[in-house]
PDB file of C-alpha atoms in Angstrom:
ATOM      1  CA  UNK A1243       0.000   0.000   0.000  1.00 54.00           C
ATOM      2  CA  UNK A1244       2.728   2.486   0.923  1.00 81.00           C
ATOM      3  CA  UNK A1245       0.794   4.466   3.572  1.00 92.00           C
ATOM      4  CA  UNK A1246      -0.905   3.426   6.850  1.00 96.00           C
ATOM      5  CA  UNK A1247      -4.587   2.453   6.854  1.00 97.00           C
ATOM      6  CA  UNK A1248      -7.032   3.713   9.499  1.00 96.00           C
ATOM      7  CA  UNK A1249     -10.379   1.956   9.853  1.00 95.00           C
ATOM      8  CA  UNK A1250     -13.074   4.446  10.873  1.00 94.00           C
ATOM      9  CA  UNK A1251     -15.640   1.763  11.721  1.00 91.00           C
ATOM     10  CA  UNK A1252     -17.256   2.228  15.126  1.00 80.00           C
ATOM     11  CA  UNK A1253     -15.527   0.377  17.943  1.00 76.00           C
ATOM     12  CA  UNK A1254     -15.341   0.303  21.750  1.00 72.00           C
ATOM     13  CA  UNK A1255     -15.636   3.425  23.898  1.00 61.00           C
ATOM     14  CA  UNK A1256     -11.923   4.261  23.707  1.00 62.00           C
ATOM     15  CA  UNK A1257     -11.753   3.617  19.961  1.00 79.00           C
ATOM     16  CA  UNK A1258     -11.625   7.314  19.022  1.00 84.00           C
ATOM     17  CA  UNK A1259      -8.483   7.691  21.103  1.00 90.00           C
ATOM     18  CA  UNK A1260      -6.838   4.778  19.281  1.00 92.00           C
ATOM     19  CA  UNK A1261      -7.787   6.229  15.907  1.00 95.00           C
ATOM     20  CA  UNK A1262      -6.372   9.629  16.902  1.00 95.00           C
ATOM     21  CA  UNK A1263      -3.081   8.042  17.966  1.00 96.00           C
ATOM     22  CA  UNK A1264      -2.858   6.173  14.646  1.00 96.00           C
ATOM     23  CA  UNK A1265      -3.576   9.355  12.679  1.00 97.00           C
ATOM     24  CA  UNK A1266      -0.987  11.339  14.618  1.00 97.00           C
ATOM     25  CA  UNK A1267       1.662   8.686  13.944  1.00 97.00           C
ATOM     26  CA  UNK A1268       0.765   8.519  10.238  1.00 97.00           C
ATOM     27  CA  UNK A1269       0.895  12.285   9.749  1.00 97.00           C
ATOM     28  CA  UNK A1270       4.161  12.648  11.668  1.00 96.00           C
ATOM     29  CA  UNK A1271       5.898   9.985   9.591  1.00 95.00           C
ATOM     30  CA  UNK A1272       4.144   9.993   6.211  1.00 95.00           C
ATOM     31  CA  UNK A1273       1.780  12.955   5.955  1.00 96.00           C
ATOM     32  CA  UNK A1274      -0.609  10.437   4.362  1.00 97.00           C
ATOM     33  CA  UNK A1275      -2.940   7.657   5.399  1.00 97.00           C
ATOM     34  CA  UNK A1276      -5.917   5.810   3.923  1.00 97.00           C
ATOM     35  CA  UNK A1277      -9.354   5.452   5.518  1.00 98.00           C
ATOM     36  CA  UNK A1278     -11.794   2.568   5.302  1.00 97.00           C
ATOM     37  CA  UNK A1279     -15.391   2.426   6.557  1.00 96.00           C
ATOM     38  CA  UNK A1280     -15.543   6.198   6.195  1.00 97.00           C
ATOM     39  CA  UNK A1281     -19.291   6.500   5.720  1.00 96.00           C
ATOM     40  CA  UNK A1282     -19.343   7.902   2.181  1.00 98.00           C
ATOM     41  CA  UNK A1283     -21.835   5.861   0.162  1.00 98.00           C
ATOM     42  CA  UNK A1284     -20.168   3.886  -2.637  1.00 98.00           C
ATOM     43  CA  UNK A1285     -23.014   4.846  -4.974  1.00 98.00           C
ATOM     44  CA  UNK A1286     -22.263   8.546  -4.415  1.00 98.00           C
ATOM     45  CA  UNK A1287     -18.598   7.979  -5.301  1.00 98.00           C
ATOM     46  CA  UNK A1288     -19.483   5.913  -8.365  1.00 98.00           C
ATOM     47  CA  UNK A1289     -21.892   8.580  -9.647  1.00 98.00           C
ATOM     48  CA  UNK A1290     -19.227  11.274  -9.305  1.00 98.00           C
ATOM     49  CA  UNK A1291     -16.671   9.212 -11.232  1.00 98.00           C
ATOM     50  CA  UNK A1292     -19.248   8.525 -13.936  1.00 98.00           C
ATOM     51  CA  UNK A1293     -20.031  12.240 -14.231  1.00 98.00           C
ATOM     52  CA  UNK A1294     -16.332  13.018 -14.609  1.00 98.00           C
ATOM     53  CA  UNK A1295     -15.753  10.366 -17.265  1.00 98.00           C
ATOM     54  CA  UNK A1296     -18.706  11.610 -19.301  1.00 98.00           C
ATOM     55  CA  UNK A1297     -17.549  15.212 -19.104  1.00 98.00           C
ATOM     56  CA  UNK A1298     -13.952  14.451 -20.106  1.00 98.00           C
ATOM     57  CA  UNK A1299     -15.228  12.349 -23.033  1.00 98.00           C
ATOM     58  CA  UNK A1300     -16.723  15.486 -24.613  1.00 98.00           C
ATOM     59  CA  UNK A1301     -15.055  17.139 -27.581  1.00 98.00           C
ATOM     60  CA  UNK A1302     -12.337  19.606 -26.571  1.00 97.00           C
ATOM     61  CA  UNK A1303     -14.318  22.540 -27.997  1.00 97.00           C
ATOM     62  CA  UNK A1304     -17.297  21.624 -25.821  1.00 98.00           C
ATOM     63  CA  UNK A1305     -15.199  21.304 -22.677  1.00 98.00           C
ATOM     64  CA  UNK A1306     -13.578  24.685 -23.293  1.00 97.00           C
ATOM     65  CA  UNK A1307     -16.984  26.371 -23.087  1.00 97.00           C
ATOM     66  CA  UNK A1308     -16.433  26.145 -19.320  1.00 98.00           C
ATOM     67  CA  UNK A1309     -12.740  27.078 -19.336  1.00 97.00           C
ATOM     68  CA  UNK A1310     -11.523  28.145 -15.916  1.00 94.00           C
ATOM     69  CA  UNK A1311      -9.851  31.296 -17.216  1.00 92.00           C
ATOM     70  CA  UNK A1312     -13.233  32.639 -18.345  1.00 92.00           C
ATOM     71  CA  UNK A1313     -14.720  32.529 -14.839  1.00 94.00           C
ATOM     72  CA  UNK A1314     -13.859  35.106 -12.158  1.00 92.00           C
ATOM     73  CA  UNK A1315     -13.692  32.494  -9.379  1.00 90.00           C
ATOM     74  CA  UNK A1316     -11.363  30.234 -11.397  1.00 90.00           C
ATOM     75  CA  UNK A1317     -13.741  27.297 -11.425  1.00 96.00           C
ATOM     76  CA  UNK A1318     -14.484  25.024 -14.346  1.00 98.00           C
ATOM     77  CA  UNK A1319     -12.420  23.155 -16.928  1.00 98.00           C
ATOM     78  CA  UNK A1320      -8.666  23.352 -17.292  1.00 96.00           C
ATOM     79  CA  UNK A1321      -7.072  21.521 -20.224  1.00 95.00           C
ATOM     80  CA  UNK A1322      -3.865  19.536 -20.512  1.00 93.00           C
ATOM     81  CA  UNK A1323      -0.930  21.912 -20.066  1.00 89.00           C
ATOM     82  CA  UNK A1324      -2.810  24.499 -18.014  1.00 90.00           C
ATOM     83  CA  UNK A1325      -1.014  23.717 -14.751  1.00 88.00           C
ATOM     84  CA  UNK A1326       2.507  22.765 -13.684  1.00 87.00           C
ATOM     85  CA  UNK A1327       2.311  21.625 -10.065  1.00 88.00           C
ATOM     86  CA  UNK A1328       6.083  21.312 -10.146  1.00 90.00           C
ATOM     87  CA  UNK A1329       6.994  24.775 -11.538  1.00 86.00           C
ATOM     88  CA  UNK A1330      10.509  23.561 -12.398  1.00 90.00           C
ATOM     89  CA  UNK A1331       9.132  20.996 -14.870  1.00 91.00           C
ATOM     90  CA  UNK A1332       6.941  21.075 -18.010  1.00 91.00           C
ATOM     91  CA  UNK A1333       3.157  21.321 -17.482  1.00 92.00           C
ATOM     92  CA  UNK A1334       1.221  18.312 -16.241  1.00 93.00           C
ATOM     93  CA  UNK A1335      -0.387  15.785 -18.579  1.00 93.00           C
ATOM     94  CA  UNK A1336      -3.813  16.025 -17.004  1.00 95.00           C
ATOM     95  CA  UNK A1337      -7.096  17.878 -17.383  1.00 97.00           C
ATOM     96  CA  UNK A1338      -9.557  18.689 -14.637  1.00 98.00           C
ATOM     97  CA  UNK A1339     -12.772  20.381 -13.615  1.00 98.00           C
ATOM     98  CA  UNK A1340     -12.909  22.569 -10.489  1.00 97.00           C
ATOM     99  CA  UNK A1341     -15.990  23.092  -8.316  1.00 98.00           C
ATOM    100  CA  UNK A1342     -16.202  25.253  -5.212  1.00 97.00           C
ATOM    101  CA  UNK A1343     -18.674  26.068  -2.452  1.00 96.00           C
ATOM    102  CA  UNK A1344     -21.650  27.807  -4.023  1.00 95.00           C
ATOM    103  CA  UNK A1345     -22.470  29.681  -0.823  1.00 93.00           C
ATOM    104  CA  UNK A1346     -19.179  31.509  -1.413  1.00 92.00           C
ATOM    105  CA  UNK A1347     -19.631  31.976  -5.161  1.00 94.00           C
ATOM    106  CA  UNK A1348     -21.250  30.307  -8.210  1.00 96.00           C
ATOM    107  CA  UNK A1349     -19.771  27.391 -10.094  1.00 98.00           C
ATOM    108  CA  UNK A1350     -19.760  26.780 -13.793  1.00 97.00           C
ATOM    109  CA  UNK A1351     -21.925  23.747 -14.581  1.00 98.00           C
ATOM    110  CA  UNK A1352     -21.862  21.796 -17.856  1.00 98.00           C
ATOM    111  CA  UNK A1353     -25.126  21.792 -19.772  1.00 97.00           C
ATOM    112  CA  UNK A1354     -27.502  19.151 -18.491  1.00 97.00           C
ATOM    113  CA  UNK A1355     -28.179  18.084 -22.079  1.00 97.00           C
ATOM    114  CA  UNK A1356     -24.494  17.273 -22.606  1.00 97.00           C
ATOM    115  CA  UNK A1357     -23.717  15.669 -19.236  1.00 98.00           C
ATOM    116  CA  UNK A1358     -27.033  14.646 -17.628  1.00 98.00           C
ATOM    117  CA  UNK A1359     -26.920  14.435 -13.837  1.00 98.00           C
ATOM    118  CA  UNK A1360     -23.474  16.048 -13.528  1.00 98.00           C
ATOM    119  CA  UNK A1361     -24.561  18.771 -11.110  1.00 98.00           C
ATOM    120  CA  UNK A1362     -26.594  16.495  -8.839  1.00 98.00           C
ATOM    121  CA  UNK A1363     -23.822  13.885  -8.699  1.00 98.00           C
ATOM    122  CA  UNK A1364     -21.125  16.389  -7.829  1.00 98.00           C
ATOM    123  CA  UNK A1365     -23.217  18.217  -5.220  1.00 98.00           C
ATOM    124  CA  UNK A1366     -23.931  14.910  -3.473  1.00 98.00           C
ATOM    125  CA  UNK A1367     -20.262  13.949  -3.595  1.00 98.00           C
ATOM    126  CA  UNK A1368     -19.043  17.294  -2.223  1.00 98.00           C
ATOM    127  CA  UNK A1369     -21.566  17.168   0.636  1.00 98.00           C
ATOM    128  CA  UNK A1370     -20.462  13.654   1.590  1.00 98.00           C
ATOM    129  CA  UNK A1371     -16.790  14.657   1.529  1.00 98.00           C
ATOM    130  CA  UNK A1372     -17.521  17.716   3.661  1.00 98.00           C
ATOM    131  CA  UNK A1373     -19.055  15.465   6.317  1.00 98.00           C
ATOM    132  CA  UNK A1374     -16.076  13.088   6.241  1.00 98.00           C
ATOM    133  CA  UNK A1375     -13.560  15.941   6.379  1.00 98.00           C
ATOM    134  CA  UNK A1376     -15.259  17.402   9.469  1.00 97.00           C
ATOM    135  CA  UNK A1377     -15.216  13.976  11.088  1.00 96.00           C
ATOM    136  CA  UNK A1378     -11.483  13.753  10.442  1.00 97.00           C
ATOM    137  CA  UNK A1379     -10.884  17.288  11.717  1.00 98.00           C
ATOM    138  CA  UNK A1380     -12.489  16.211  15.013  1.00 96.00           C
ATOM    139  CA  UNK A1381     -10.024  13.309  15.170  1.00 97.00           C
ATOM    140  CA  UNK A1382      -7.216  15.756  14.363  1.00 98.00           C
ATOM    141  CA  UNK A1383      -8.224  17.801  17.413  1.00 97.00           C
ATOM    142  CA  UNK A1384      -7.901  14.732  19.574  1.00 96.00           C
ATOM    143  CA  UNK A1385      -4.616  13.698  17.940  1.00 97.00           C
ATOM    144  CA  UNK A1386      -3.157  17.126  18.771  1.00 97.00           C
ATOM    145  CA  UNK A1387      -4.450  17.153  22.341  1.00 96.00           C
ATOM    146  CA  UNK A1388      -6.880  20.004  21.626  1.00 96.00           C
ATOM    147  CA  UNK A1389     -10.340  20.343  23.181  1.00 96.00           C
ATOM    148  CA  UNK A1390     -13.316  19.142  21.145  1.00 95.00           C
ATOM    149  CA  UNK A1391     -14.576  21.922  18.893  1.00 96.00           C
ATOM    150  CA  UNK A1392     -11.283  23.838  18.809  1.00 96.00           C
ATOM    151  CA  UNK A1393     -11.359  23.945  14.988  1.00 97.00           C
ATOM    152  CA  UNK A1394     -15.012  24.979  14.711  1.00 97.00           C
ATOM    153  CA  UNK A1395     -14.256  28.698  14.498  1.00 96.00           C
ATOM    154  CA  UNK A1396     -11.847  28.093  11.605  1.00 97.00           C
ATOM    155  CA  UNK A1397     -14.284  26.134   9.419  1.00 97.00           C
ATOM    156  CA  UNK A1398     -17.608  27.930   9.587  1.00 97.00           C
ATOM    157  CA  UNK A1399     -17.541  28.497   5.812  1.00 95.00           C
ATOM    158  CA  UNK A1400     -14.434  26.665   4.539  1.00 95.00           C
ATOM    159  CA  UNK A1401     -13.183  27.313   1.008  1.00 92.00           C
ATOM    160  CA  UNK A1402     -13.462  23.717  -0.160  1.00 95.00           C
ATOM    161  CA  UNK A1403     -12.752  22.587  -3.714  1.00 96.00           C
ATOM    162  CA  UNK A1404     -13.781  19.418  -5.532  1.00 98.00           C
ATOM    163  CA  UNK A1405     -11.533  18.615  -8.485  1.00 98.00           C
ATOM    164  CA  UNK A1406     -12.358  15.970 -11.052  1.00 98.00           C
ATOM    165  CA  UNK A1407      -9.142  14.744 -12.694  1.00 98.00           C
ATOM    166  CA  UNK A1408      -8.434  12.877 -15.904  1.00 97.00           C
ATOM    167  CA  UNK A1409      -4.971  11.655 -16.885  1.00 95.00           C
ATOM    168  CA  UNK A1410      -4.789  10.626 -20.559  1.00 92.00           C
ATOM    169  CA  UNK A1411      -2.414   7.786 -21.427  1.00 86.00           C
ATOM    170  CA  UNK A1412       1.185   8.971 -21.100  1.00 79.00           C
ATOM    171  CA  UNK A1413       2.477   9.776 -24.617  1.00 75.00           C
ATOM    172  CA  UNK A1414       5.433   7.766 -25.885  1.00 69.00           C
ATOM    173  CA  UNK A1415       7.418  10.984 -26.322  1.00 64.00           C
ATOM    174  CA  UNK A1416       7.226  13.717 -23.706  1.00 77.00           C
ATOM    175  CA  UNK A1417       9.346  16.659 -22.653  1.00 82.00           C
ATOM    176  CA  UNK A1418      12.045  15.749 -20.097  1.00 83.00           C
ATOM    177  CA  UNK A1419      10.523  15.561 -16.635  1.00 85.00           C
ATOM    178  CA  UNK A1420       6.932  15.695 -17.886  1.00 88.00           C
ATOM    179  CA  UNK A1421       4.502  13.357 -16.081  1.00 89.00           C
ATOM    180  CA  UNK A1422       0.809  13.196 -15.256  1.00 91.00           C
ATOM    181  CA  UNK A1423       1.099  15.428 -12.212  1.00 93.00           C
ATOM    182  CA  UNK A1424       4.340  17.048 -11.120  1.00 93.00           C
ATOM    183  CA  UNK A1425       5.820  16.594  -7.672  1.00 94.00           C
ATOM    184  CA  UNK A1426       4.132  18.937  -5.195  1.00 93.00           C
ATOM    185  CA  UNK A1427       2.690  19.325  -1.750  1.00 95.00           C
ATOM    186  CA  UNK A1428      -0.961  20.206  -1.259  1.00 95.00           C
ATOM    187  CA  UNK A1429      -1.734  23.685  -0.051  1.00 89.00           C
ATOM    188  CA  UNK A1430      -4.436  23.695   2.581  1.00 91.00           C
ATOM    189  CA  UNK A1431      -5.677  21.721   5.559  1.00 94.00           C
ATOM    190  CA  UNK A1432      -6.895  18.289   4.458  1.00 96.00           C
ATOM    191  CA  UNK A1433      -7.236  16.420   1.165  1.00 98.00           C
ATOM    192  CA  UNK A1434      -9.501  13.457   0.419  1.00 98.00           C
ATOM    193  CA  UNK A1435      -8.555  11.524  -2.712  1.00 98.00           C
ATOM    194  CA  UNK A1436     -10.692   8.895  -4.414  1.00 98.00           C
ATOM    195  CA  UNK A1437      -8.817   7.098  -7.182  1.00 96.00           C
ATOM    196  CA  UNK A1438      -9.633   4.405  -9.700  1.00 95.00           C
ATOM    197  CA  UNK A1439      -7.629   1.192  -9.945  1.00 93.00           C
ATOM    198  CA  UNK A1440      -5.078   2.491 -12.461  1.00 92.00           C
ATOM    199  CA  UNK A1441      -2.520   3.422  -9.802  1.00 91.00           C
ATOM    200  CA  UNK A1442       0.148   6.042 -10.366  1.00 92.00           C
ATOM    201  CA  UNK A1443       0.062   8.026  -7.126  1.00 95.00           C
ATOM    202  CA  UNK A1444       3.465   8.141  -5.434  1.00 95.00           C
ATOM    203  CA  UNK A1445       4.576   9.732  -2.158  1.00 96.00           C
ATOM    204  CA  UNK A1446       8.110  10.752  -1.286  1.00 95.00           C
ATOM    205  CA  UNK A1447       9.754   9.477   1.863  1.00 93.00           C
ATOM    206  CA  UNK A1448      12.110  11.459   4.067  1.00 91.00           C
ATOM    207  CA  UNK A1449      15.016   9.722   2.294  1.00 93.00           C
ATOM    208  CA  UNK A1450      13.833  11.035  -1.084  1.00 94.00           C
ATOM    209  CA  UNK A1451      12.587   7.710  -2.445  1.00 94.00           C
ATOM    210  CA  UNK A1452       9.178   7.426  -4.122  1.00 94.00           C
ATOM    211  CA  UNK A1453       6.630   4.843  -2.952  1.00 94.00           C
ATOM    212  CA  UNK A1454       3.560   3.729  -4.906  1.00 94.00           C
ATOM    213  CA  UNK A1455       0.230   4.181  -3.141  1.00 95.00           C
ATOM    214  CA  UNK A1456      -1.661   1.148  -4.379  1.00 93.00           C
ATOM    215  CA  UNK A1457      -5.405   1.824  -4.658  1.00 94.00           C
ATOM    216  CA  UNK A1458      -7.604   0.058  -2.091  1.00 95.00           C
ATOM    217  CA  UNK A1459     -11.189  -0.492  -3.264  1.00 95.00           C
ATOM    218  CA  UNK A1460     -13.565   1.783  -1.368  1.00 96.00           C
ATOM    219  CA  UNK A1461     -10.833   3.712   0.459  1.00 97.00           C
ATOM    220  CA  UNK A1462     -10.014   7.401   0.495  1.00 98.00           C
ATOM    221  CA  UNK A1463      -6.395   8.518   0.621  1.00 98.00           C
ATOM    222  CA  UNK A1464      -6.000  11.373   3.120  1.00 98.00           C
ATOM    223  CA  UNK A1465      -3.149  13.844   3.417  1.00 98.00           C
ATOM    224  CA  UNK A1466      -2.491  17.246   4.899  1.00 97.00           C
ATOM    225  CA  UNK A1467      -1.271  20.328   3.063  1.00 95.00           C
ATOM    226  CA  UNK A1468       1.195  23.107   3.757  1.00 94.00           C
ATOM    227  CA  UNK A1469      -1.253  25.147   5.827  1.00 94.00           C
ATOM    228  CA  UNK A1470      -1.866  22.293   8.280  1.00 96.00           C
ATOM    229  CA  UNK A1471       1.875  21.638   8.518  1.00 96.00           C
ATOM    230  CA  UNK A1472       2.371  25.320   9.310  1.00 94.00           C
ATOM    231  CA  UNK A1473      -0.487  25.240  11.830  1.00 96.00           C
ATOM    232  CA  UNK A1474       1.102  22.270  13.648  1.00 97.00           C
ATOM    233  CA  UNK A1475       4.573  23.862  13.538  1.00 96.00           C
ATOM    234  CA  UNK A1476       5.680  20.987  11.272  1.00 95.00           C
ATOM    235  CA  UNK A1477       4.697  18.310  13.761  1.00 96.00           C
ATOM    236  CA  UNK A1478       2.773  16.869  10.800  1.00 97.00           C
ATOM    237  CA  UNK A1479       4.323  16.521   7.343  1.00 95.00           C
ATOM    238  CA  UNK A1480       2.997  18.078   4.158  1.00 96.00           C
ATOM    239  CA  UNK A1481       4.471  15.422   1.915  1.00 96.00           C
ATOM    240  CA  UNK A1482       5.666  15.705  -1.649  1.00 96.00           C
ATOM    241  CA  UNK A1483       3.672  13.498  -4.024  1.00 96.00           C
ATOM    242  CA  UNK A1484       3.145  13.056  -7.756  1.00 96.00           C
ATOM    243  CA  UNK A1485       1.248  11.013 -10.360  1.00 94.00           C
ATOM    244  CA  UNK A1486       3.013   8.953 -13.005  1.00 91.00           C
ATOM    245  CA  UNK A1487       0.520   7.362 -15.399  1.00 82.00           C
ATOM    246  CA  UNK A1488       2.771   4.530 -16.515  1.00 75.00           C
ATOM    247  CA  UNK A1489       0.336   1.866 -17.736  1.00 74.00           C
ATOM    248  CA  UNK A1490       0.488   1.844 -21.546  1.00 71.00           C
ATOM    249  CA  UNK A1491      -2.763   2.984 -23.115  1.00 78.00           C
ATOM    250  CA  UNK A1492      -4.499   3.347 -19.746  1.00 87.00           C
ATOM    251  CA  UNK A1493      -6.430   6.427 -18.657  1.00 93.00           C
ATOM    252  CA  UNK A1494      -6.540   7.403 -14.980  1.00 95.00           C
ATOM    253  CA  UNK A1495      -9.389   9.120 -13.152  1.00 97.00           C
ATOM    254  CA  UNK A1496      -9.444  10.509  -9.630  1.00 97.00           C
ATOM    255  CA  UNK A1497     -11.348  13.048  -7.545  1.00 98.00           C
ATOM    256  CA  UNK A1498      -9.570  15.303  -5.068  1.00 98.00           C
ATOM    257  CA  UNK A1499     -11.562  17.094  -2.374  1.00 98.00           C
ATOM    258  CA  UNK A1500      -9.615  19.897  -0.714  1.00 97.00           C
ATOM    259  CA  UNK A1501     -11.021  20.877   2.677  1.00 96.00           C
ATOM    260  CA  UNK A1502      -9.544  24.269   3.440  1.00 94.00           C
ATOM    261  CA  UNK A1503     -10.282  26.741   6.189  1.00 95.00           C
ATOM    262  CA  UNK A1504     -12.278  29.971   6.256  1.00 96.00           C
ATOM    263  CA  UNK A1505     -10.494  32.464   3.997  1.00 94.00           C
ATOM    264  CA  UNK A1506     -10.196  35.018   6.804  1.00 96.00           C
ATOM    265  CA  UNK A1507      -8.956  32.488   9.402  1.00 95.00           C
ATOM    266  CA  UNK A1508      -5.623  33.614  10.866  1.00 96.00           C
ATOM    267  CA  UNK A1509      -3.165  30.741  11.138  1.00 93.00           C
ATOM    268  CA  UNK A1510      -0.638  30.649  13.960  1.00 92.00           C
ATOM    269  CA  UNK A1511       1.010  27.553  15.505  1.00 93.00           C
ATOM    270  CA  UNK A1512      -1.535  25.568  17.517  1.00 94.00           C
ATOM    271  CA  UNK A1513      -1.300  25.267  21.308  1.00 89.00           C
ATOM    272  CA  UNK A1514       1.128  22.549  22.313  1.00 91.00           C
ATOM    273  CA  UNK A1515       2.792  22.295  18.898  1.00 93.00           C
ATOM    274  CA  UNK A1516       5.722  24.632  19.603  1.00 92.00           C
ATOM    275  CA  UNK A1517       8.239  22.941  21.914  1.00 88.00           C
ATOM    276  CA  UNK A1518       8.966  24.763  25.172  1.00 86.00           C
ATOM    277  CA  UNK A1519      11.692  27.373  24.734  1.00 85.00           C
ATOM    278  CA  UNK A1520      11.497  27.298  20.929  1.00 88.00           C
ATOM    279  CA  UNK A1521      10.555  30.405  18.950  1.00 89.00           C
ATOM    280  CA  UNK A1522       7.691  29.850  16.483  1.00 90.00           C
ATOM    281  CA  UNK A1523       9.118  29.683  12.970  1.00 89.00           C
ATOM    282  CA  UNK A1524       5.927  30.927  11.294  1.00 90.00           C
ATOM    283  CA  UNK A1525       4.206  34.279  11.597  1.00 90.00           C
ATOM    284  CA  UNK A1526       0.486  34.855  11.050  1.00 93.00           C
ATOM    285  CA  UNK A1527      -1.138  34.414   7.649  1.00 92.00           C
ATOM    286  CA  UNK A1528      -4.759  34.042   6.613  1.00 95.00           C
ATOM    287  CA  UNK A1529      -5.825  30.814   4.964  1.00 94.00           C
ATOM    288  CA  UNK A1530      -7.073  32.781   1.953  1.00 91.00           C
ATOM    289  CA  UNK A1531      -3.801  34.628   1.417  1.00 90.00           C
ATOM    290  CA  UNK A1532      -1.915  31.353   1.518  1.00 88.00           C
ATOM    291  CA  UNK A1533      -4.127  29.660  -1.092  1.00 85.00           C
ATOM    292  CA  UNK A1534      -4.040  32.611  -3.501  1.00 84.00           C
ATOM    293  CA  UNK A1535      -0.236  32.660  -3.444  1.00 80.00           C
ATOM    294  CA  UNK A1536       0.031  28.912  -4.067  1.00 76.00           C
ATOM    295  CA  UNK A1537      -2.455  29.100  -6.953  1.00 73.00           C
ATOM    296  CA  UNK A1538      -0.443  31.917  -8.535  1.00 76.00           C
ATOM    297  CA  UNK A1539       2.805  29.956  -8.356  1.00 72.00           C
ATOM    298  CA  UNK A1540       1.548  26.862 -10.177  1.00 66.00           C
ATOM    299  CA  UNK A1541      -0.607  28.258 -12.994  1.00 65.00           C
ATOM    300  CA  UNK A1542       0.925  28.539 -16.443  1.00 57.00           C
ATOM    301  CA  UNK A1543       0.825  32.273 -17.174  1.00 49.00           C
ATOM    302  CA  UNK A1544      -1.293  33.631 -20.060  1.00 50.00           C
ATOM    303  CA  UNK A1545       0.795  34.232 -23.156  1.00 46.00           C
ATOM    304  CA  UNK A1546       3.367  31.590 -22.218  1.00 45.00           C
ATOM    305  CA  UNK A1547       3.103  28.601 -24.523  1.00 40.00           C
ATOM    306  CA  UNK A1548       2.985  25.391 -22.449  1.00 38.00           C
ATOM    307  CA  UNK A1549       5.598  22.747 -23.092  1.00 36.00           C
ATOM    308  CA  UNK A1550       3.277  19.820 -23.753  1.00 34.00           C
ATOM    309  CA  UNK A1551       4.211  16.842 -25.863  1.00 32.00           C
ATOM    310  CA  UNK A1552       1.892  15.963 -28.713  1.00 27.00           C
TER     311      UNK A1552
END
């Protein structure tokens, strides 16, 4: 598997404590873990994957009707070559569709006639992931020795993003260093990843080696991002990871759900995370400021021709 597995099934009275200990150990060492028995209905996940496959199967001209650069909130479709998550390498060989929280601002939605049921499927999926993320945040509180509800004031209206991802088969000839998704850390608090059985996700160990994260049917892969690492004063690792779509002729689909904090939430090291006598290494920053800066760094700038192999 490559990362620890935490079973969220109900257990004895002290079971939450055991789960919190396991999560703390996983995030200290790996920054990643997988969850089973997480409560998200398999039918909801399947419907979301089906919606994504049907959208990405559209003609390129149709997909570009909802191009992300034509929407003020930067939601919608981004084509192959639009993003380089490793800015030192050529753009990623992937395409995606971004959706955000509509209470914060409107999404672009594909026409119902072209992708029937897309909106309903994705709204159900995002709601289910929100519930799971909040359940995990409660376990994070316990893992960090914080009182129950400590995070509530930071996630009253979190800036969550659901991202449908499609990795076409890796071309035989690519630019040097070009892969499905360049090596990167995530940006925010918590990521939930559902992936198909194609494989390709790799995480980097502290020794620099890459380990495959083999898909487990029905599981979500969970990791933290840079903001959570900063919040915990690096007690927990925001781990470098990448996607290499190596299976000849095989497409890869996944769905990433990024649970981030309220945009105006001020992030300072959490109580108990700074060792006694040590000066905090991070000053205050809002969650929104952090995300905007990370988005800016990884987007291929307008007018710059992407280096994408044919």
